[in-house]
Coordinates of C-alpha atoms and ligand atoms in Angstrom, one line a residue:
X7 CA 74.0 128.2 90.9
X8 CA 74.6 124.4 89.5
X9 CA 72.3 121.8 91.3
X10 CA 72.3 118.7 91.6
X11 CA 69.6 115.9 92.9
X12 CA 71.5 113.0 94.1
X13 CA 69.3 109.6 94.4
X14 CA 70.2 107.1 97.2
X15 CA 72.1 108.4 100.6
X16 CA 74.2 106.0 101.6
X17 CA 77.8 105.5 101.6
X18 CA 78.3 106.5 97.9
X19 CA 75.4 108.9 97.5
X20 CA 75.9 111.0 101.1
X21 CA 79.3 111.7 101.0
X22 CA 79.1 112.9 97.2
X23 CA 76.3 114.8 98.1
X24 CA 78.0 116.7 101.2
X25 CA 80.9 116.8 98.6
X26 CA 79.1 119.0 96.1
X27 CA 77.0 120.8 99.2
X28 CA 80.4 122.1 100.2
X29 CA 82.2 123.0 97.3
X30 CA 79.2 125.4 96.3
X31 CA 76.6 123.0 94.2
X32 CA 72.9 123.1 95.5
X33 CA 72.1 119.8 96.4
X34 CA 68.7 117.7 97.1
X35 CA 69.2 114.6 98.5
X36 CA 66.9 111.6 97.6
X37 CA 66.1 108.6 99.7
X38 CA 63.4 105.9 100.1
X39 CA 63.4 105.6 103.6
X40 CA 62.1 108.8 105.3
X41 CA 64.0 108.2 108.3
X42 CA 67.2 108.7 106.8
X43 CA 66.5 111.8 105.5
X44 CA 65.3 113.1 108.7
X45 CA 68.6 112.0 110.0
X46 CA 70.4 114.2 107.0
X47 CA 68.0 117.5 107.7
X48 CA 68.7 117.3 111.2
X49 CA 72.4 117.7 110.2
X50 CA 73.6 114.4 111.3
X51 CA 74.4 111.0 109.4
X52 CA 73.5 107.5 109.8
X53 CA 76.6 105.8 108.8
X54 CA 80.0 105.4 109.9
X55 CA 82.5 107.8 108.0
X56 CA 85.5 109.8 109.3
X57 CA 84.6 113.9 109.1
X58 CA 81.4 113.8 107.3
X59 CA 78.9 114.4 109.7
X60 CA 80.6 118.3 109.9
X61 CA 80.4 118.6 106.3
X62 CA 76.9 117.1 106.4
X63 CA 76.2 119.6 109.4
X64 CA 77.6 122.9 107.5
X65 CA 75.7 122.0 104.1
X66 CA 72.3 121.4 105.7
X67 CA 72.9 124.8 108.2
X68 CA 74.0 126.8 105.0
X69 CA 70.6 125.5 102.7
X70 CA 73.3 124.0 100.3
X71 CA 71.9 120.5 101.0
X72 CA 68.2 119.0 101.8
X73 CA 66.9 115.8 101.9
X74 CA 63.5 114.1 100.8
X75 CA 61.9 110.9 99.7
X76 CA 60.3 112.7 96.5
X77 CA 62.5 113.4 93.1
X78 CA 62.0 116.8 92.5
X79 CA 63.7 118.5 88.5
X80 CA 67.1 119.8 88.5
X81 CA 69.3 120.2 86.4
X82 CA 71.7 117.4 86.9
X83 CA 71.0 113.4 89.0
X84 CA 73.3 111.4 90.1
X85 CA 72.3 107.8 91.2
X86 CA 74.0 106.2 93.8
X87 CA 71.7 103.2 94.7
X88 CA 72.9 99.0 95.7
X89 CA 73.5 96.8 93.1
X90 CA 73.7 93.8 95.0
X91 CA 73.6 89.8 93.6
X92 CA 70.4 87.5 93.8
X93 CA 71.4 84.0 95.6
X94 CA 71.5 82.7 91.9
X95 CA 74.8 85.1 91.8
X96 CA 72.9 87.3 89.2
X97 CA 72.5 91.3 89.2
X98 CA 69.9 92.2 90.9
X99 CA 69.0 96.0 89.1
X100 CA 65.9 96.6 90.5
X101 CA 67.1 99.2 92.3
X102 CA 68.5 101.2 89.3
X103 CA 65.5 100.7 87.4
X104 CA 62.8 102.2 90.3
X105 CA 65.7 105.3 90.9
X106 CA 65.5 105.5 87.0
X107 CA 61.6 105.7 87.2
X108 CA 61.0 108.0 89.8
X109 CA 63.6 110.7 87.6
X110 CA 62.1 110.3 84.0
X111 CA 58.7 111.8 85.4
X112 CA 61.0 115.1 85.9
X113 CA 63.0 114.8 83.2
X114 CA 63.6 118.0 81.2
X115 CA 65.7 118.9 78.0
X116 CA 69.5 119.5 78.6
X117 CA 69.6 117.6 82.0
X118 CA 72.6 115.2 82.7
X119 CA 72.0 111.7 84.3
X120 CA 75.0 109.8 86.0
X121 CA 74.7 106.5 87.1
X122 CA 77.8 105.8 90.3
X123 CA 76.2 102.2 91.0
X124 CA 78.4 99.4 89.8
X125 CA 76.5 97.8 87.5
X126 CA 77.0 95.2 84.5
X127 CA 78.4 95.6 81.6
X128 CA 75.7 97.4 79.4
X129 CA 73.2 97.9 82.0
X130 CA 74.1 101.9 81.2
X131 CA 72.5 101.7 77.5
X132 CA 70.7 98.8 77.9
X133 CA 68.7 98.9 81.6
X134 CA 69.2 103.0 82.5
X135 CA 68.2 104.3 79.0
X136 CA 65.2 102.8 78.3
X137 CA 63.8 103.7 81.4
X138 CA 65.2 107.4 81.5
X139 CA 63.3 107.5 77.6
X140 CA 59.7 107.0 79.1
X141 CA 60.0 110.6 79.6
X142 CA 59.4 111.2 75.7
X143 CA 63.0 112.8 75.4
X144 CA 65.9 110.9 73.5
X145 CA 69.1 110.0 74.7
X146 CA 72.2 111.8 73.9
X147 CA 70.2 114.1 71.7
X148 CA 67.8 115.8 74.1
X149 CA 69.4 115.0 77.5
X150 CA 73.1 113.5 78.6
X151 CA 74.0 109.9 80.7
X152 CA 76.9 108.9 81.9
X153 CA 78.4 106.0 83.9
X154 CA 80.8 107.2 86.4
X155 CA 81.9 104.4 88.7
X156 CA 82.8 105.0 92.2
X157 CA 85.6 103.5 93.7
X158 CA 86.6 104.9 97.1
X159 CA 87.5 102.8 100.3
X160 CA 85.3 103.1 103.4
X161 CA 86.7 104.9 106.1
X162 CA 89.1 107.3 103.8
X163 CA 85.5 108.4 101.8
X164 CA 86.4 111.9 101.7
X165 CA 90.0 112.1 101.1
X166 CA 89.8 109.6 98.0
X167 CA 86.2 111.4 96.8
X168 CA 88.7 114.9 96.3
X169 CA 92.0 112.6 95.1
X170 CA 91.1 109.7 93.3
X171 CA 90.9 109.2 89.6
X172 CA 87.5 109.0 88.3
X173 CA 86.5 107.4 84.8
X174 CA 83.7 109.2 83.2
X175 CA 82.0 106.8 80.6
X176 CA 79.3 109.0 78.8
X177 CA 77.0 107.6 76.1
X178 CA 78.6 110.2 73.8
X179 CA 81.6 112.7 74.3
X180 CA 79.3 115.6 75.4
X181 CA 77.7 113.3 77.6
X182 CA 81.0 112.5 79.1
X183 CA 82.4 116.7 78.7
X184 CA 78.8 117.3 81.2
X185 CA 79.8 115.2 83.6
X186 CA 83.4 115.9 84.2
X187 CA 82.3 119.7 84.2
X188 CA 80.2 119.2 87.0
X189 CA 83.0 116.7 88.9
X190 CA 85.3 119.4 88.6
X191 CA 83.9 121.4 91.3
X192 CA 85.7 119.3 93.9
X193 CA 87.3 116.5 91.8
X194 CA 91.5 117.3 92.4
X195 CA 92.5 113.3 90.5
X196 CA 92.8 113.0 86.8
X197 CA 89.5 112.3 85.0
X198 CA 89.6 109.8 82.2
X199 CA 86.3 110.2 79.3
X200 CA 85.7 107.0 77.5
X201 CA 82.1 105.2 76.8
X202 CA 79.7 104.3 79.7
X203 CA 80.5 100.2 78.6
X204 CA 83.9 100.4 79.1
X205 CA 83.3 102.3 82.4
X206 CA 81.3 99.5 83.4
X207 CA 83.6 97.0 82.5
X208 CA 87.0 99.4 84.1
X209 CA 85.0 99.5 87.3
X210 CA 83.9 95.2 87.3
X211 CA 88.1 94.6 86.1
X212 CA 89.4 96.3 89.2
X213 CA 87.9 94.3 92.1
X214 CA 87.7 91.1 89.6
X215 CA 91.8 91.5 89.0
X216 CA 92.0 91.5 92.7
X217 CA 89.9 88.3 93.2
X218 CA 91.5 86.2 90.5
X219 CA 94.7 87.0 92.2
X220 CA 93.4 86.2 95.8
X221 CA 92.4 83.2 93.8
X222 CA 95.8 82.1 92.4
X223 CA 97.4 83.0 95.8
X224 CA 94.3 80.8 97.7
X225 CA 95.0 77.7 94.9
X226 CA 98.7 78.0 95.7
X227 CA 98.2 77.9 99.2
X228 CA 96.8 74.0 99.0
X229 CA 99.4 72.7 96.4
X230 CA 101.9 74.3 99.3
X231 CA 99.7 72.2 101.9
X232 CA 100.2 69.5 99.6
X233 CA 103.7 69.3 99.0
X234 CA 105.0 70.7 102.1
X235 CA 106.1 74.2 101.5
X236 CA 105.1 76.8 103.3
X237 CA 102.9 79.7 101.1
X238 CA 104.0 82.4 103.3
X239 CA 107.5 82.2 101.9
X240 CA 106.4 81.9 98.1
X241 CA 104.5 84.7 98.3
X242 CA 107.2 86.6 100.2
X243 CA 110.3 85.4 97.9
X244 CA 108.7 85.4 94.3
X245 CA 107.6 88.5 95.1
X246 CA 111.5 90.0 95.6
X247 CA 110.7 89.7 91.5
X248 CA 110.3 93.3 90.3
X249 CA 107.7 92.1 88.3
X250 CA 105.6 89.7 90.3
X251 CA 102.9 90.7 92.6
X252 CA 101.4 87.4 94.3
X253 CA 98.6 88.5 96.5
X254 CA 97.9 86.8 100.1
X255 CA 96.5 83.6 100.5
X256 CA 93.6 83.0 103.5
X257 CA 89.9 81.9 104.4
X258 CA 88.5 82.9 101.5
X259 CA 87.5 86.6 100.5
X260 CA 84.0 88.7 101.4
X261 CA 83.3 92.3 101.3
X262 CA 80.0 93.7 99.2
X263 CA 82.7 94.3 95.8
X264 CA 85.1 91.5 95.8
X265 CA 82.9 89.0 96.4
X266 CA 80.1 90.2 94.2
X267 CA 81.4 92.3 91.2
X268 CA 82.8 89.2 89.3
X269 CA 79.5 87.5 89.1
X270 CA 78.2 90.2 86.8
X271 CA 80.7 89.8 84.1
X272 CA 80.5 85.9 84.9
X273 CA 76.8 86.7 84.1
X274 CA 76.7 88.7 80.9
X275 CA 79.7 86.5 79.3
X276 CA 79.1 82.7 80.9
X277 CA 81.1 80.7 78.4
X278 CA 83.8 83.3 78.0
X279 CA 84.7 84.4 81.7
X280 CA 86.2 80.6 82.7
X281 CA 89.3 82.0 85.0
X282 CA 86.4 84.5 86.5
X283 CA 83.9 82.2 87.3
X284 CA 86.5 79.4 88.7
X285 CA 88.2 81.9 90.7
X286 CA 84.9 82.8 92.6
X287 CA 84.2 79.5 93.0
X288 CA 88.3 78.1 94.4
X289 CA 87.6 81.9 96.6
X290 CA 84.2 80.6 97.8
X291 CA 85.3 77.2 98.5
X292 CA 88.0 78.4 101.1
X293 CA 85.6 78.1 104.2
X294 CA 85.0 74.6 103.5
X295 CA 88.7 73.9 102.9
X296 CA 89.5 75.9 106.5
X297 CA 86.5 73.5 108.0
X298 CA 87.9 70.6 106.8
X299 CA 91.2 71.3 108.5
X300 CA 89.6 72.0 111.3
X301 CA 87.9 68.5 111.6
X302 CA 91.7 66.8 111.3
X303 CA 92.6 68.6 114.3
X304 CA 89.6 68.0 117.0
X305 CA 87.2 65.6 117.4
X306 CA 83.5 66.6 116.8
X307 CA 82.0 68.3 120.1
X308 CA 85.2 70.3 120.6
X309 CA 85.3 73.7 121.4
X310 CA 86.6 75.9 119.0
X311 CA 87.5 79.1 119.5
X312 CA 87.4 81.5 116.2
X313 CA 89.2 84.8 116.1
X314 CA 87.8 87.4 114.2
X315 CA 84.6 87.3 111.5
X316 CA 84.5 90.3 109.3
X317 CA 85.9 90.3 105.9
X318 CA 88.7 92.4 106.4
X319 CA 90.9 93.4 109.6
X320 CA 90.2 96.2 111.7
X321 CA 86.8 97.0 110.5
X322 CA 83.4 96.8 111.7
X323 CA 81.8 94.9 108.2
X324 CA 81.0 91.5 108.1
X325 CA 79.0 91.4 104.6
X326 CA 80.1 88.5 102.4
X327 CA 82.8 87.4 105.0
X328 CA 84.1 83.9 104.9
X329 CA 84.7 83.6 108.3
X330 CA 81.1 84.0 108.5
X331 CA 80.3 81.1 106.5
X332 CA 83.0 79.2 108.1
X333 CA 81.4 79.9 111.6
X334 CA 78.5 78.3 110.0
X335 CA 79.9 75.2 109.5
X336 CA 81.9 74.6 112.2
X337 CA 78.6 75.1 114.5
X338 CA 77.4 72.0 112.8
X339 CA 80.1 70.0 114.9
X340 CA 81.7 72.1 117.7
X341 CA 81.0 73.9 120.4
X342 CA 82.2 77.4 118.8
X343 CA 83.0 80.7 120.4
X344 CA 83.1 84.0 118.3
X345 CA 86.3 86.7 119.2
X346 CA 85.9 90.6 117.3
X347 CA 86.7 94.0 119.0
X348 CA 84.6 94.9 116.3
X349 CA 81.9 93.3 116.4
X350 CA 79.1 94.1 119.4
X351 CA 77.2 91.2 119.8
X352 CA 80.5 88.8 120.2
X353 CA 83.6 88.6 123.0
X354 CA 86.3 91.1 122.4
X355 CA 87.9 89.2 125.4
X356 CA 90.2 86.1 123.8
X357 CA 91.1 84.9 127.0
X358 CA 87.7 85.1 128.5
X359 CA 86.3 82.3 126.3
X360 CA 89.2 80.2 125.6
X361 CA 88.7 78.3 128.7
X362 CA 89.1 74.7 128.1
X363 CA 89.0 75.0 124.3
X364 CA 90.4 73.0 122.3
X365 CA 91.7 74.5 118.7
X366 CA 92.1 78.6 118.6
X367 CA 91.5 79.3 114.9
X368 CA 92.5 82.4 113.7
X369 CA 90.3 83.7 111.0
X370 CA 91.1 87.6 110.7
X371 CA 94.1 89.0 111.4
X372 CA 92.8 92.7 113.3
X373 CA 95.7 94.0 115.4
X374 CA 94.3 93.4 118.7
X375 CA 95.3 89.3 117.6
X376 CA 99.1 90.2 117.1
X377 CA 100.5 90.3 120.4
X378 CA 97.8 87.3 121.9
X379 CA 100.0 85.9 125.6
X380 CA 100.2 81.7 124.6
X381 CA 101.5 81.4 128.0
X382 CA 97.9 82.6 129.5
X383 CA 96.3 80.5 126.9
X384 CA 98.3 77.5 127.3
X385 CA 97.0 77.3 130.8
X386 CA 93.7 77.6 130.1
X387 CA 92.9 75.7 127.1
X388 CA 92.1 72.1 127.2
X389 CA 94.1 71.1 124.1
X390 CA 96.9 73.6 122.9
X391 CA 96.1 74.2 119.3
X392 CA 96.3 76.5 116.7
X393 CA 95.2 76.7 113.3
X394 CA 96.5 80.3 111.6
X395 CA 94.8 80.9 108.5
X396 CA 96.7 84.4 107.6
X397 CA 100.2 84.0 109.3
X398 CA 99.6 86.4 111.7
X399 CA 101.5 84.3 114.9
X400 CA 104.8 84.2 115.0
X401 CA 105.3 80.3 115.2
X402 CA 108.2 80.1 117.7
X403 CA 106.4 82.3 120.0
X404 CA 103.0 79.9 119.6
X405 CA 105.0 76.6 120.1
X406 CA 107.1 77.8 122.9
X407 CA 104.3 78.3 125.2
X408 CA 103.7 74.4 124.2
X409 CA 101.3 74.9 121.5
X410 CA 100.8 72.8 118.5
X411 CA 100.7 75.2 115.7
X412 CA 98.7 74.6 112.5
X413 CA 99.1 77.2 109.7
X414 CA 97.5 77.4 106.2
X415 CA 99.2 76.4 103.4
X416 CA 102.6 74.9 105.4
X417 CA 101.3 71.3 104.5
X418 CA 101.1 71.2 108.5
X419 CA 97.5 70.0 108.6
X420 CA 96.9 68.8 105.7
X421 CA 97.6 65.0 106.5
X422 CA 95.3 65.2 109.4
X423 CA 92.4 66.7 106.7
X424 CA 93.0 64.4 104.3
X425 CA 91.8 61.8 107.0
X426 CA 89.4 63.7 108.8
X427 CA 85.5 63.0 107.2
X428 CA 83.4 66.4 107.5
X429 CA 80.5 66.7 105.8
X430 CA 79.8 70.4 103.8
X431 CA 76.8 70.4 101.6
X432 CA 78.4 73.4 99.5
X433 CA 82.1 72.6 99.9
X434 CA 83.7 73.0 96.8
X435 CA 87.1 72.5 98.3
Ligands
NAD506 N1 80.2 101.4 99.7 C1 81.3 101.3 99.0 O1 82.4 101.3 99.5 C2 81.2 101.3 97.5 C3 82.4 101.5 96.7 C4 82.3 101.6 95.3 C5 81.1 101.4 94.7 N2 80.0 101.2 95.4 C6 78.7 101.0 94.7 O2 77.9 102.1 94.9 C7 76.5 101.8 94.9 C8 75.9 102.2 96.2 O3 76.5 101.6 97.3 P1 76.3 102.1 98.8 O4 77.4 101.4 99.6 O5 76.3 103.6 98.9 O6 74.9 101.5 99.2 P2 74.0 101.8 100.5 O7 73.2 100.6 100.7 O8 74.9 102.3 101.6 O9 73.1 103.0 100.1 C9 72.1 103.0 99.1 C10 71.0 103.9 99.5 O10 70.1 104.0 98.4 C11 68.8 104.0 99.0 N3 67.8 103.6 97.9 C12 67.6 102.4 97.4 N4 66.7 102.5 96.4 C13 66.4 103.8 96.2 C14 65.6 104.5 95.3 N5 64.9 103.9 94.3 N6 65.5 105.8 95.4 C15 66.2 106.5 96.4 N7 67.0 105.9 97.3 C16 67.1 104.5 97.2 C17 68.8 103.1 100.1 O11 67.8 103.4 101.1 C18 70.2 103.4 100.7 O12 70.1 104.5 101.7 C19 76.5 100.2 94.8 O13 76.3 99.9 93.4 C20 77.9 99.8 95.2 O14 78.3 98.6 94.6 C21 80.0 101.1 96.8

């Protein structure tokens, strides 16, 4: 029977591992904390994912799939651990180097190593191999490594694990053969072999394609402010193009990919990767444009109600969110309230803290915003504003009820900015 020691149980690593469990691969879990795998033997999960606490249940009940803090030899190890940034927007790879170290010690002749992190470009040959090559054996001549990015969306983990395609970048074309052999027991998308570089770089060019566009779309938005034209309609016309995708404009954009992935190619290539590096930084600098609105349209002291402050709608995750940051600085001059369903430890009640606010900004657009009543609001509020940062309201509606209504990139605030005097320490607007 094929088995399979899979280092680092969290969103990547357990749902892979249940994967193979199921699909008739022996598989040993591996995690640092000790608590987590207590949570896998027991047959439950400590994260949030749609069906895989059943699959989790049936692989531990069947012995298919066990979990411990200690790297025992198998035959193949798959390592699924973060790769996150430093606060100097570098990769930090500690984490792939201590997963590498605890494996080499148990590394035998003929094993397979596959790296799922997302990690910079070269971090495969240059970081992983070295490490893996304290065991005495050589590198794609006495055991196999591949780089086999992951790219499935929270939430839909286990459909998109089956369905997706999956780029397998081995250091040499056995390398990559191993690991798509072992895929292949639950892997229904196309696989694609190429080197574990261009792997790397495939995995970094997805999420940065979609940040330079958020980019383009967020740097349209304030020449639209600027001359008057509303964004929404831009976006909505040029793309009647068949050939024209324009992405959304908005706050800014967060998330543990997005937000992060760019910086590593920013980092390995500095004075080549210009439109990377400057669309980060227009994409970081939407809070501080957002704040500055914001100080236009109240004076300091006002209450300001914000609606919504994870990074995307309808989800429970609020890593790298802009609304975040924007919070932040808004709570240097107002008095500001927090709405998210989501979110435990804030309102999920819009009309129970709008009373006497001033300025209703809206920050992300979850459904339980669409159909807000502006005639409850309007009666309750102390100054009937609001500032719409992803043209969620319809506007007719808003300014019916007697609302002034302030929406990104419409040129509708931006006179009122332009005067306003709000001090960011960071704004890069
Ligand atoms: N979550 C996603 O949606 C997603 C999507 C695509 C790619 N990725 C990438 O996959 C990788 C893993 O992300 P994640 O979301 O699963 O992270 P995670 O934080 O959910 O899980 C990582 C797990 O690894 C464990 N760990 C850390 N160091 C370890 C070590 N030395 N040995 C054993 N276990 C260790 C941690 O305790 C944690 O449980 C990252 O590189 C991430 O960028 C994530």
């Amino acid at each position: 029977m094929k088995q399979v020691s899979i280092i680092g149980l969290g969103y990547i690593g357990l749902p892979t591992a249940a994967m193979f469990a199921s699909h008739g691969v022996k598989v040993k879990g591996v995690d640092v904390v000790q608590e987590i795998c207590d949570i896998i033997n027991e047959g439950k999960i400590h994260i949030e994912e749609p069906y895989l606490e059943e699959i989790v249940k049936q692989s531990v009940l069947s012995g298919m799939f066990s979990a411990s803090t200690i790297v025992e030899p198998s035959d193949n190890f798959i390592i699924a651990v973060p790769t996150p940034i430093t606060r100097e927007k570098k990769a930090d790879l500690s984490y792939v180097v201590k997963a590498a170290e605890s494996i080499y010690p148990v590394l035998k002749p003929g094993n397979l190593v596959i790296l799922e992190s997302t990690v910079s470009p070269r971090c495969t040959e240059d970081v992983l191999i070295p490490v893996l090559e304290k065991s005495g054996l050589k590198a794609g001549r006495d055991f196999y490594v591949a780089h086999c990015p992951e790219r499935v969306l929270p939430g839909k983990i286990i459909y998109e694990l089956e369905h997706n395609n999956k780029i397998i970048g081995g250091i040499t074309e056995e390398s990559a053969i191993k690991a798509k052999e072992l895929y292949s027991a639950f892997v229904q998308g196309e696989m694609h072999l190429t080197d574990a570089t261009t792997a790397e770089l495939c995995k970094l060019m997805e999420n940065t394609y979609r940040d330079v566009n958020i980019a383009l779309a967020n740097e349209l938005a304030k020449i639209c402010d600027k001359l008057g034209v509303n964004v929404w309609d831009v976006v909505k016309y040029a793309n009647k193009h068949p050939r024209v995708n324009l992405h959304q404009p908005g706050p800014g954009v967060g998330g543990h990919c997005l937000a992060v992935d760019p910086w590593f190619i920013v980092e390995a290539t500095p004075e080549l990767a210009r439109i990377i590096e400057l669309s980060r930084k227009t994409n970081d600098g939407m809070p501080a444009y957002v704040a500055q609105k914001v100080a236009g349209l109240v004076p300091d002291r006002a209450k300001v109600v914000v609606l919504g402050c994870t990074y995307k709608p309808d989800v429970d995750d609020m890593r790298e969110s802009p609304v975040v940051e924007l919070i932040e600085m808004l709570e240097e001059n107002y008095q500001v309230e927090v709405v998210d369903p989501y979110i435990e430890k804030y309102d999920s009640n819009v009309y129970e803290v709008s009373n006497d606010a001033d300025l209703i900004v809206l920050g992300v657009n979850h459904k339980q915003f669409k159909n807000l009543n502006f005639d409850v609001l309007a009666k309750i509020m102390k100054t009937k504003k609001i500032l719409d940062t992803r043209n969620l309201f319809d506007k007719h509606a808003v300014t019916q009820s007697g609302f002034e209504y302030f929406l990104l990139g419409d040129g509708s605030s931006t006179a009122l900015a332009e005067e306003a005097v709000f001090e960011v320490a960071a704004a890069q607007v």
